[in-house]
CSV table of C-alpha atoms and ligand atoms in Angstrom, one decimal:
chain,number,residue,atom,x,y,z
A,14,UNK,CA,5.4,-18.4,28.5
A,15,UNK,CA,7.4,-21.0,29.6
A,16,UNK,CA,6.8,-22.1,33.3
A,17,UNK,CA,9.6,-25.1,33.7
A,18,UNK,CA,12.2,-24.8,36.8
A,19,UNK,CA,15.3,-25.1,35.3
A,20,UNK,CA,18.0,-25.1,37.5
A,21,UNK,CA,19.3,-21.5,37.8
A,22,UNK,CA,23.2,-20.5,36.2
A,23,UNK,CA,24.5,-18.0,38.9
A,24,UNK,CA,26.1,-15.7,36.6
A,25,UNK,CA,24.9,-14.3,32.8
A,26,UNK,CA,28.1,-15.3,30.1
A,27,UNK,CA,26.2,-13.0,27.6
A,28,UNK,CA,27.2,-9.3,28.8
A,29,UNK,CA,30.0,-8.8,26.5
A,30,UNK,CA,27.5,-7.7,23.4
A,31,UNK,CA,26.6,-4.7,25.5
A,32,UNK,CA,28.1,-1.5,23.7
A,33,UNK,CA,29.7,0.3,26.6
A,34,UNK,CA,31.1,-0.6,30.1
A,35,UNK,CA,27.9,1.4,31.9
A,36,UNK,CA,25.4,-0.2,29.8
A,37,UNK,CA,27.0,-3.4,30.8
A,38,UNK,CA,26.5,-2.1,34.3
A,39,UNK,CA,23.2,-1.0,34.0
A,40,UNK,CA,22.3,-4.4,32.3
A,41,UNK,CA,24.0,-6.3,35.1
A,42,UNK,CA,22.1,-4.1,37.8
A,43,UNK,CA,18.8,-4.8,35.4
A,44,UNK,CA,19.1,-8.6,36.0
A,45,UNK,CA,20.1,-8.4,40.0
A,46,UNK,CA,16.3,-6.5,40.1
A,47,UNK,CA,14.7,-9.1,38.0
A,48,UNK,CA,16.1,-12.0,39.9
A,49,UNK,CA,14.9,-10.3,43.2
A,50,UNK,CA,11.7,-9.1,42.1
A,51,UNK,CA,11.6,-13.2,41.1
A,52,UNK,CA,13.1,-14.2,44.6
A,53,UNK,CA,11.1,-11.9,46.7
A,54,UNK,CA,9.0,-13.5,49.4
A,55,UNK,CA,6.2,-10.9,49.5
A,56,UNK,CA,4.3,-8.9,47.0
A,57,UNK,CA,6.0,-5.9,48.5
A,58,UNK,CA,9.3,-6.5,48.1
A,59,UNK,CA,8.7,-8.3,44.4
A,60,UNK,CA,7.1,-4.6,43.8
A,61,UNK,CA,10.0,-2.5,45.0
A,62,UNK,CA,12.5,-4.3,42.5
A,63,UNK,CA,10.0,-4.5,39.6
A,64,UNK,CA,9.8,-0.5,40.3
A,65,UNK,CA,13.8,-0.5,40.1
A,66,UNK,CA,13.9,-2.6,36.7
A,67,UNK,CA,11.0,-0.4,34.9
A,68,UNK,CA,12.8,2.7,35.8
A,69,UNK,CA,16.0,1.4,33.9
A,70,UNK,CA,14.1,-0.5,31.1
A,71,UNK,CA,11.9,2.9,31.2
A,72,UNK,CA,15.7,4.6,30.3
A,73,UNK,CA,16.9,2.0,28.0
A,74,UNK,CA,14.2,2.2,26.0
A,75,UNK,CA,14.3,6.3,26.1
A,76,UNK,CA,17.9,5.6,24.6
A,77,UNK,CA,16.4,3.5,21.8
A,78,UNK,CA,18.9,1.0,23.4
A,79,UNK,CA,17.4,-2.2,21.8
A,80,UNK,CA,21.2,-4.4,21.6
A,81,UNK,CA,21.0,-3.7,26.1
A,82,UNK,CA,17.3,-5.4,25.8
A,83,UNK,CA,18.1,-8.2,23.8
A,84,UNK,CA,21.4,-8.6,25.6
A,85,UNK,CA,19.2,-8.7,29.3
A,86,UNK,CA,17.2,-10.9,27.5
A,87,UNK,CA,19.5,-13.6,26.6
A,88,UNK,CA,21.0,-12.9,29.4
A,89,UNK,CA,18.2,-13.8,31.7
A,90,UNK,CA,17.5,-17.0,29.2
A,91,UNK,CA,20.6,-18.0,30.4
A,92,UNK,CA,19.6,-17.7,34.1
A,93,UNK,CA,16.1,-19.1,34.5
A,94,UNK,CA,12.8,-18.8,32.4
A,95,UNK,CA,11.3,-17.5,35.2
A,96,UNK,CA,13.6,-14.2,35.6
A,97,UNK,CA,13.5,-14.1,31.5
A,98,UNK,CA,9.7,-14.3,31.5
A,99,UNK,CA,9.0,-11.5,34.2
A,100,UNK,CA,12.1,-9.4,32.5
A,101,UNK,CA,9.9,-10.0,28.9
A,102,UNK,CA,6.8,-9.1,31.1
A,103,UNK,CA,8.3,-5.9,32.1
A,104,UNK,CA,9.9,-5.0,28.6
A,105,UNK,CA,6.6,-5.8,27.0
A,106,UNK,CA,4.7,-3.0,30.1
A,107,UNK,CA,7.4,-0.4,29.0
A,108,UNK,CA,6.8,-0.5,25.6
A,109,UNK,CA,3.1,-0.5,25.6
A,110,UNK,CA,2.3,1.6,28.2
A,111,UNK,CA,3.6,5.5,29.7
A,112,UNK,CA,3.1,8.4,31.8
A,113,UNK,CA,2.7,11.8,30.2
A,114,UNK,CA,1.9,15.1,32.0
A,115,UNK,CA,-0.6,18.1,30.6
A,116,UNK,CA,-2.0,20.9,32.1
A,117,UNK,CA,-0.7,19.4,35.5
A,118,UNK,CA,-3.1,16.7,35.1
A,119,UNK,CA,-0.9,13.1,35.0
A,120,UNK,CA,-2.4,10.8,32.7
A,121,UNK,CA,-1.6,7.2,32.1
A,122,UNK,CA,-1.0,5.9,28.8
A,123,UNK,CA,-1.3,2.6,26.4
A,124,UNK,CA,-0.9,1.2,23.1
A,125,UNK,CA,-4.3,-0.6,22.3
A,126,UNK,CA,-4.8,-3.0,19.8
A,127,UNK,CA,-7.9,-4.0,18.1
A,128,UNK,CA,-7.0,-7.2,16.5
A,129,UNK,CA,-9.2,-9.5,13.5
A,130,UNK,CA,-8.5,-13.0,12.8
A,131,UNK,CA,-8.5,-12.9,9.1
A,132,UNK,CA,-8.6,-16.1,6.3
A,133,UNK,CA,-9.0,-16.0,2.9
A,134,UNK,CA,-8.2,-17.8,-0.6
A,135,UNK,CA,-7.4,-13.9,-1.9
A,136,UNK,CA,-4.8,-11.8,-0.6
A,137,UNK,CA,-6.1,-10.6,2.9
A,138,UNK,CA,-5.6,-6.7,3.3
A,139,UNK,CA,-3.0,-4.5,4.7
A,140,UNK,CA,-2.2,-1.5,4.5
A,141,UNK,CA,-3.3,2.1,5.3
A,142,UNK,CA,-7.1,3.5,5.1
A,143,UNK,CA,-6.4,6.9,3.9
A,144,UNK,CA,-9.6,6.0,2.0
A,145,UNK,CA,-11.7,4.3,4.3
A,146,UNK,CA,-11.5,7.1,7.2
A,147,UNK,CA,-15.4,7.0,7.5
A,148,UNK,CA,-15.2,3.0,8.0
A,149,UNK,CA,-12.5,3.8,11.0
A,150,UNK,CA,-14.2,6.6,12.0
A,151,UNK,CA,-17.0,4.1,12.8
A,152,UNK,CA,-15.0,1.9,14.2
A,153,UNK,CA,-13.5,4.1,16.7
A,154,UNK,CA,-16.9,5.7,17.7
A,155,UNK,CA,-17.8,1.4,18.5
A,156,UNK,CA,-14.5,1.0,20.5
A,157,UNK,CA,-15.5,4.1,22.9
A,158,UNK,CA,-19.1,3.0,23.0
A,159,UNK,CA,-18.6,-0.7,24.3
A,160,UNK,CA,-14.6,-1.3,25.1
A,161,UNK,CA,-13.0,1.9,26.3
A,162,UNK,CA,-13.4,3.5,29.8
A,163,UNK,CA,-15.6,7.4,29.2
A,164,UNK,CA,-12.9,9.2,30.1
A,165,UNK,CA,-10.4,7.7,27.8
A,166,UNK,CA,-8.8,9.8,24.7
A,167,UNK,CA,-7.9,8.4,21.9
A,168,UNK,CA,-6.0,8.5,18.3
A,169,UNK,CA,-5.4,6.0,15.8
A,170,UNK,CA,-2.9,4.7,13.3
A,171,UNK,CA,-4.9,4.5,9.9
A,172,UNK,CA,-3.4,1.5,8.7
A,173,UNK,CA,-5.1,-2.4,9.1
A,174,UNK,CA,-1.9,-3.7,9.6
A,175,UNK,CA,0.0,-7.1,9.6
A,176,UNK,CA,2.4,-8.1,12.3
A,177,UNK,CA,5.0,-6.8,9.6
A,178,UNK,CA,3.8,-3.4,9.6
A,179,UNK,CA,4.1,-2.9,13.0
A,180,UNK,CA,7.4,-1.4,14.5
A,181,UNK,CA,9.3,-5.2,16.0
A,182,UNK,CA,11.2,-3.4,18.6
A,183,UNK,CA,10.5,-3.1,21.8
A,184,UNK,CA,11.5,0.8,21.5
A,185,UNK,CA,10.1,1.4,18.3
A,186,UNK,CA,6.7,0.6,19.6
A,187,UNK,CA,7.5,2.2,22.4
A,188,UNK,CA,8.5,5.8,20.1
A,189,UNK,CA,4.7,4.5,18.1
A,190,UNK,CA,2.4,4.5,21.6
A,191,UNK,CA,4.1,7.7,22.7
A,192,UNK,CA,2.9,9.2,19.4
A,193,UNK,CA,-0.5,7.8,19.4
A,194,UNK,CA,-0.7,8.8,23.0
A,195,UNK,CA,0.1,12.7,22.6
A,196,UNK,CA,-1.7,13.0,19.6
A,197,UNK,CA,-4.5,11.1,21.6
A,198,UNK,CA,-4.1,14.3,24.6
A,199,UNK,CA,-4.1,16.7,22.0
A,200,UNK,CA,-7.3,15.8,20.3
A,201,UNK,CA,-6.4,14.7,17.3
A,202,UNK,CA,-8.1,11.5,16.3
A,203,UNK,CA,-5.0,10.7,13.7
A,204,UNK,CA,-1.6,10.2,13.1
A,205,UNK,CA,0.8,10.8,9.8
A,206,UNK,CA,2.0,7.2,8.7
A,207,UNK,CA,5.4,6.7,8.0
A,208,UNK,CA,5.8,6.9,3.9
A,209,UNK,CA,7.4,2.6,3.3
A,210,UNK,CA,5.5,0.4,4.8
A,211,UNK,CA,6.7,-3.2,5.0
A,212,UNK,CA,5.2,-6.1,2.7
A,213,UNK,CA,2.9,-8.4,4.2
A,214,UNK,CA,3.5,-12.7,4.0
A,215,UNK,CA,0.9,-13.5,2.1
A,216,UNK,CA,-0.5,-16.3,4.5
A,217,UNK,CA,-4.1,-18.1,4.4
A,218,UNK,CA,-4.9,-17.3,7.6
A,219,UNK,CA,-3.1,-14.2,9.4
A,220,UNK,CA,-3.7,-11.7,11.9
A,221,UNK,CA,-4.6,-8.0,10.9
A,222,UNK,CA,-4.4,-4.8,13.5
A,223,UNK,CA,-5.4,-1.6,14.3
A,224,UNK,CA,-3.4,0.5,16.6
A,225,UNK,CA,-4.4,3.3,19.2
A,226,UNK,CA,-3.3,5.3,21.6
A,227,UNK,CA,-4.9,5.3,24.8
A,228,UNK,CA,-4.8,8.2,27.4
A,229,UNK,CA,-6.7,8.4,30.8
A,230,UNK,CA,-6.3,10.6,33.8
A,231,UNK,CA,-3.7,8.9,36.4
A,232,UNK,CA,-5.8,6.1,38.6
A,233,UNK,CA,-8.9,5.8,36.4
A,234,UNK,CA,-10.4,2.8,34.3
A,235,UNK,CA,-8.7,2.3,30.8
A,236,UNK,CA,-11.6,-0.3,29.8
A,237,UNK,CA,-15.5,-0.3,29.9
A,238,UNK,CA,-15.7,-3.9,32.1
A,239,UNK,CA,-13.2,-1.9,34.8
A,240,UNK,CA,-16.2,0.7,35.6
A,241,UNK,CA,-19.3,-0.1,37.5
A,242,UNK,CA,-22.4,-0.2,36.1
A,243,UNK,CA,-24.5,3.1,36.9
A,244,UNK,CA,-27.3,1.1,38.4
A,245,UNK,CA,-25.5,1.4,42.1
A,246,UNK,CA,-25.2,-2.6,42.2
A,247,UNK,CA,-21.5,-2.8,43.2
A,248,UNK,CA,-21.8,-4.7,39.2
A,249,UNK,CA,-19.1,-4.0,36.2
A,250,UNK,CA,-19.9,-4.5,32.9
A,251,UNK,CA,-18.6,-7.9,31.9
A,252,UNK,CA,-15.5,-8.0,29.5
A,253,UNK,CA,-17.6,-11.0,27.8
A,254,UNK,CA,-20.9,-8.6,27.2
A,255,UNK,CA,-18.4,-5.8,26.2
A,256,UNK,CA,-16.9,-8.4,23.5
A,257,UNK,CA,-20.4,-9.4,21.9
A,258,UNK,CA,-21.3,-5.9,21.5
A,259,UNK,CA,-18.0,-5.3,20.0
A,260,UNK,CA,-17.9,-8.3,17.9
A,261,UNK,CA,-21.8,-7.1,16.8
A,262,UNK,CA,-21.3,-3.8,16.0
A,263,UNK,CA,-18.0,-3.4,14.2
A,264,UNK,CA,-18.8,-6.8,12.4
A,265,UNK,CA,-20.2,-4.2,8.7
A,266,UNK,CA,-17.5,-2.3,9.2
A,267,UNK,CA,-14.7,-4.8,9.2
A,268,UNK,CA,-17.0,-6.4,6.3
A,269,UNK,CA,-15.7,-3.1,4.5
A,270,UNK,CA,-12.3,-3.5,5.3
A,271,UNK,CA,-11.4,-7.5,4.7
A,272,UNK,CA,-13.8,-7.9,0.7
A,273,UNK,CA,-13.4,-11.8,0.3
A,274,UNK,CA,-12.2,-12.8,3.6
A,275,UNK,CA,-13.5,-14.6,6.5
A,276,UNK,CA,-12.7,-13.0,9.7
A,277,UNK,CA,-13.6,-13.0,13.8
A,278,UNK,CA,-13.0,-9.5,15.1
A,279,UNK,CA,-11.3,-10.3,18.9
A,280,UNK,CA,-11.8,-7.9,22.0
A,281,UNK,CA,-9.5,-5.2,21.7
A,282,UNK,CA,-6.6,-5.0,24.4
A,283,UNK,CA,-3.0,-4.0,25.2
A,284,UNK,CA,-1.1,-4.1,22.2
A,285,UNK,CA,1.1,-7.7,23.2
A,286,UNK,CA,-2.2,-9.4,25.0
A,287,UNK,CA,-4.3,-9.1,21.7
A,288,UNK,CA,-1.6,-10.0,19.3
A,289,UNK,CA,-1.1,-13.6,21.1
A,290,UNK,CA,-4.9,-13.7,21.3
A,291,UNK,CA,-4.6,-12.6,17.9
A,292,UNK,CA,-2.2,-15.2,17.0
A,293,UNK,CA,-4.0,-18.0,19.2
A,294,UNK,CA,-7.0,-17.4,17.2
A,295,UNK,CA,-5.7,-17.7,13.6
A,296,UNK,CA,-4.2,-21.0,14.4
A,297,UNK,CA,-7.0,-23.5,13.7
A,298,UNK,CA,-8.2,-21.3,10.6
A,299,UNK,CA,-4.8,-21.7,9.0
A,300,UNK,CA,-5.2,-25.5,9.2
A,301,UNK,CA,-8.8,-25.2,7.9
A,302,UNK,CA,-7.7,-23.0,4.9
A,303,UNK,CA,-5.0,-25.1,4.0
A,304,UNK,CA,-7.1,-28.3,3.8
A,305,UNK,CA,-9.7,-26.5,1.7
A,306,UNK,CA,-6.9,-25.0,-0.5
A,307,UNK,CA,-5.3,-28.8,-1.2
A,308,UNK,CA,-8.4,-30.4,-1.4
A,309,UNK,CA,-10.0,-28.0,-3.8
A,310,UNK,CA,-7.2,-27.0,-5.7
A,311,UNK,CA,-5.7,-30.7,-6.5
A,312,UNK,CA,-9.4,-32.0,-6.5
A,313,UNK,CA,-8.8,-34.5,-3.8
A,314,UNK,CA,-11.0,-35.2,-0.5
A,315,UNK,CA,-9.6,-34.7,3.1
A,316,UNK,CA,-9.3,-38.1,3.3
A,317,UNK,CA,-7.0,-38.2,0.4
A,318,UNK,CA,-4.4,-36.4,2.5
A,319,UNK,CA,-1.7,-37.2,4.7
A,320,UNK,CA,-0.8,-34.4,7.9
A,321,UNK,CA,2.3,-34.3,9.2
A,322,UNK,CA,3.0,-33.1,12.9
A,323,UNK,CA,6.5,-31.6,13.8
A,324,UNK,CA,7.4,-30.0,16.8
A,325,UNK,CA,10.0,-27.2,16.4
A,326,UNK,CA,12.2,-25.8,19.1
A,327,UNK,CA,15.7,-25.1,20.3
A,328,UNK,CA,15.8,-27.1,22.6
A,329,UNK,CA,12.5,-26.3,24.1
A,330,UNK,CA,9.6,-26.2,22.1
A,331,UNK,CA,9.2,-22.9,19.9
A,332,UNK,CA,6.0,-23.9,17.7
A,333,UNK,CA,4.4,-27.2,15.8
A,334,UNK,CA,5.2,-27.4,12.0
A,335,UNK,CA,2.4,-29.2,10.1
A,336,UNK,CA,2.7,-30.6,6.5
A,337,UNK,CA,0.2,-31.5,4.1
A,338,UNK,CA,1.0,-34.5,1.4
A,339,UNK,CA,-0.7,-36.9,-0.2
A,340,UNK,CA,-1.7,-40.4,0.6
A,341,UNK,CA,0.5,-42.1,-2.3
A,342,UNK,CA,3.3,-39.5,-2.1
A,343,UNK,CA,6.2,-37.9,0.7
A,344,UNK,CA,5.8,-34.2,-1.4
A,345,UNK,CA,5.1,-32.3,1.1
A,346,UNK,CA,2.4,-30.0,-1.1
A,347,UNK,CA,1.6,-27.0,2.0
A,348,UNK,CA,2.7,-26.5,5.4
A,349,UNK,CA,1.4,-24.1,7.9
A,350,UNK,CA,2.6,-23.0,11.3
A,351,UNK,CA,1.2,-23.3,14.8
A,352,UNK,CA,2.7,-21.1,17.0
A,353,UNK,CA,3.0,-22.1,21.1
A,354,UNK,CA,2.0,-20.0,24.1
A,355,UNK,CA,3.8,-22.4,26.7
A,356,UNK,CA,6.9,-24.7,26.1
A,357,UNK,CA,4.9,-27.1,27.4
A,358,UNK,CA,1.9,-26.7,24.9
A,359,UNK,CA,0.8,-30.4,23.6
A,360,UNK,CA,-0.8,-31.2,20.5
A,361,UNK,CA,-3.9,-33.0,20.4
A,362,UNK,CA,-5.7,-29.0,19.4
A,363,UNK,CA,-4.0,-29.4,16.2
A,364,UNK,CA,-5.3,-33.2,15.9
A,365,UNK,CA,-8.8,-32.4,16.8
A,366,UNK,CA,-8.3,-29.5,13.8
A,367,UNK,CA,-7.2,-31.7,11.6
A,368,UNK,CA,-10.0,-34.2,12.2
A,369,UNK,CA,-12.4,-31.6,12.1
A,370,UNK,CA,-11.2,-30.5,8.6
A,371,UNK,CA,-11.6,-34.1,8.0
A,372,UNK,CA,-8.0,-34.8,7.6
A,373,UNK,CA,-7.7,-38.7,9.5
A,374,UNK,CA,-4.1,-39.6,8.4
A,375,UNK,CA,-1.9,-37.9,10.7
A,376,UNK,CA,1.9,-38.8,11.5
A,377,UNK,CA,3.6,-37.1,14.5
A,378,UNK,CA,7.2,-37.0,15.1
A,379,UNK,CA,8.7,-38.0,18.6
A,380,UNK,CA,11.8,-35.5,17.5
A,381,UNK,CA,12.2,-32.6,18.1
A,382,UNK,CA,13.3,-30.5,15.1
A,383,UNK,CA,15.3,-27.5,14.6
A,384,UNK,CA,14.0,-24.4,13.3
A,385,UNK,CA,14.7,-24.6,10.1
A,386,UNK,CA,13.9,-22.2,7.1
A,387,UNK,CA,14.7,-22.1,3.4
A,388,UNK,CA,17.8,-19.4,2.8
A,389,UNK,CA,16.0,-18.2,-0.7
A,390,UNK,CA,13.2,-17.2,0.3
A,391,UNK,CA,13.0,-17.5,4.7
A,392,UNK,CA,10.1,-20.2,4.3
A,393,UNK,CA,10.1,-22.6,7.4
A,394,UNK,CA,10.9,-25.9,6.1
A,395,UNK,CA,8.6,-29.0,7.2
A,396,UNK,CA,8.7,-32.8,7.7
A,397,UNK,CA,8.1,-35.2,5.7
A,398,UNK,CA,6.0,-38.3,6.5
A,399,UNK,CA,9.4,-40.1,6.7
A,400,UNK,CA,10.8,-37.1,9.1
A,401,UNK,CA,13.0,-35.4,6.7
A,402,UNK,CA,12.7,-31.3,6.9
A,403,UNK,CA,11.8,-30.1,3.3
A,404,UNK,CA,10.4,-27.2,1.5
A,405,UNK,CA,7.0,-27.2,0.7
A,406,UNK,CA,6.5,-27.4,-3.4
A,407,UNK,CA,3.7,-26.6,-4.7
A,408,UNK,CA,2.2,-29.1,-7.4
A,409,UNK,CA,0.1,-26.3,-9.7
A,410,UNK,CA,1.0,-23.3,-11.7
A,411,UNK,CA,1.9,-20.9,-8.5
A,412,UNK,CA,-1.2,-18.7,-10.2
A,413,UNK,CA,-3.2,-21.5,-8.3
A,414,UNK,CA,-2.4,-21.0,-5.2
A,415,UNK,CA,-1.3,-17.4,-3.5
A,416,UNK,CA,1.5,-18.9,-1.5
A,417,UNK,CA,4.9,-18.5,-2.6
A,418,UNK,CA,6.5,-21.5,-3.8
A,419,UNK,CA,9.7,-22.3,-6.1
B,504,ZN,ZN1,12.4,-21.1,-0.5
């Protein structure tokens, strides 16, 4: 999230998109309890506006009203990254997490993720497990042994799915965690998927999910590490020890799932936490895979290849852009992406990577560049050692490589 005080605009320009004179209200009314909730000089009073805005984002995203989001959004962009960070903040709580009543009994409700870094030379998996219930069975019977609180419910998606697969909207995911979650009160361990899935990118490295519904009586502990330990200490169960068990157990399991990859099962969490720890974690591995694909594909050594570092943003920093050529040439062969958790987010990770992978000739870029992608085929464009943005072309027979290049 980005963290820098920029100096505030008093008034949003970007209302106009809204579709109707009271959403226009609502969004305006939206923003004046964002900006207090941001102003407020006590936890108190920043509570008693956040309660305001999650009641209209709450009915926003009832009306599948996703134009009035991304119009608040930019809207707050406009105004501050603070105001747009805790609006995001509260979007992201909305989507991910509910009330629902049954049998008088109030339960809270939220969409879980149990996320896998995943890298491989093959195609890495995606897709539903119609025929691998007995593997997610298992997995599920793991995720209430060591991560979820005992009194939690629970259904699953049966997919392992890419980012792609799963709803982008911050109301479609809502609509997916308020399926999960009644199907979750109603003891049914699944749900039907929807017939079309999307396609996967077909990256080296890449995150892969699975998706469930949480559902736990009002007030009580969604996670193991939130109850105390039965031995009267005053002790919880440490999220760490919770992940190694985790990590242990379903290790076989997601064996099954991921043939020919690598892979490093993450703790499970609220749906938008795990995917940027998802996301986080990939990062160095799609460096590592993409030195081991150049170097063993065009049968050169590390050393043999240049690394170029780009940082891409508009205007504040969005994500790094790194290119692979070769010493004696400014092709760029293979370029991955490195996406950033802070605007501020430097990049000496991505040099010690690179080193690591043995990769010593690196140029970095003082520009900034713009986000730039190919309008064939949507594939971000990188530098070139001499700073020019260019698509990567793959030297080989595509067969030799499973990215897509023309
Ligand atoms: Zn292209």
């Amino acid at each position: 999230m980005p963290v820098s005080k920029a100096p505030r605009k008093k008034t949003p320009t970007s209302l106009g998109k809204a579709r109707t004179d009271r959403a226009v209200r609502e969004i305006a009314h939206l923003i004046n309890h964002v900006t207090s909730c941001v102003d407020a000089g006590s936890r108190a009073e920043s509570l008693y506006w956040e309660t305001l805005a999650h009641a209209t984002l709450v009915k926003l995203m009832t009306d599948l009203n996703e134009p009035a989001l991304d119009t608040a959004l930019s809207a707050a962009g406009e105004m501050s990254p603070d105001i747009q960070d805790t609006l995001l903040s509260l979007c992201e709580a909305v989507a991910e997490s509910q009330t629902h009543e049954l049998d008088g009994q109030l339960y809270e409700t939220m969409l879980v993720s149990l996320p896998v870094a995943v890298w491989s030379r093959y195609a890495i998996p995606a897709g539903p497990l119609d025929t691998q219930l007995d593997t997610l069975a298992a997995i599920i019977t793991h995720l209430r042994a060591h991560v979820l609180a005992k009194d939690a419910k629970v259904a699953v998606a049966p997919i392992l799915g890419s980012i792609d697969q799963i709803p982008p909207r911050f109301t479609t995911l809502r609509l997916l965690c308020s399926e999960l979650t009644r199907a979750a009160l109603n003891d049914e361990p699944y749900i039907k998927l929807p017939k079309k899935l999307e396609t996967s990118a077909e990256l080296l490295a890449d995150p892969r999910f699975i998706l469930v519904g949480v559902a736990v009586p009002a007030g009580k502990p969604f996670f193991r590490w939130q109850e105390l330990l039965p031995d009267k200490s005053g002790d919880y169960v440490s999220r760490e020890s919770c992940f190694v068990t985790w990590r242990t157990q379903t290790r076989p399991l997601f064996a099954k799932l991921l043939p020919a990859c690598e892979f490093e099962a993450l703790l499970p969490d609220a749906f938008f936490s795990a995917a940027r720890a998802a996301d986080r974690a990939v990062r160095p591995h799609a460096i590592q895979a993409g030195v081991a694909l150049i170097t063993d594909s065009l049968k050169l050594q590390p050393n043999q290849l240049r690394a170029v570092v780009a940082a891409v943003g508009d205007p504040h920093l969005l994500e790094y852009r790194i290119s692979f050529a070769t010493n004696d040439s400014d092709d760029v062969v293979h370029g991955t992406v490195w996406p950033v958790f802070t605007a501020e987010e430097e990049d000496q990770e991505i040099e010690r990577v690179l080193r690591a992978a043995g990769v010593t000739n690196i140029v970095k870029h003082n520009d900034m560049f713009e986000p730039e992608e190919c309008e064939d085929c949507g594939t971000p464009l990188f530098a070139n050692p001499d700073g020019e943005m260019v698509h990567p072309e793959w030297p080989l027979d595509p067969a030799e490589s499973k990215a897509h290049y023309h």
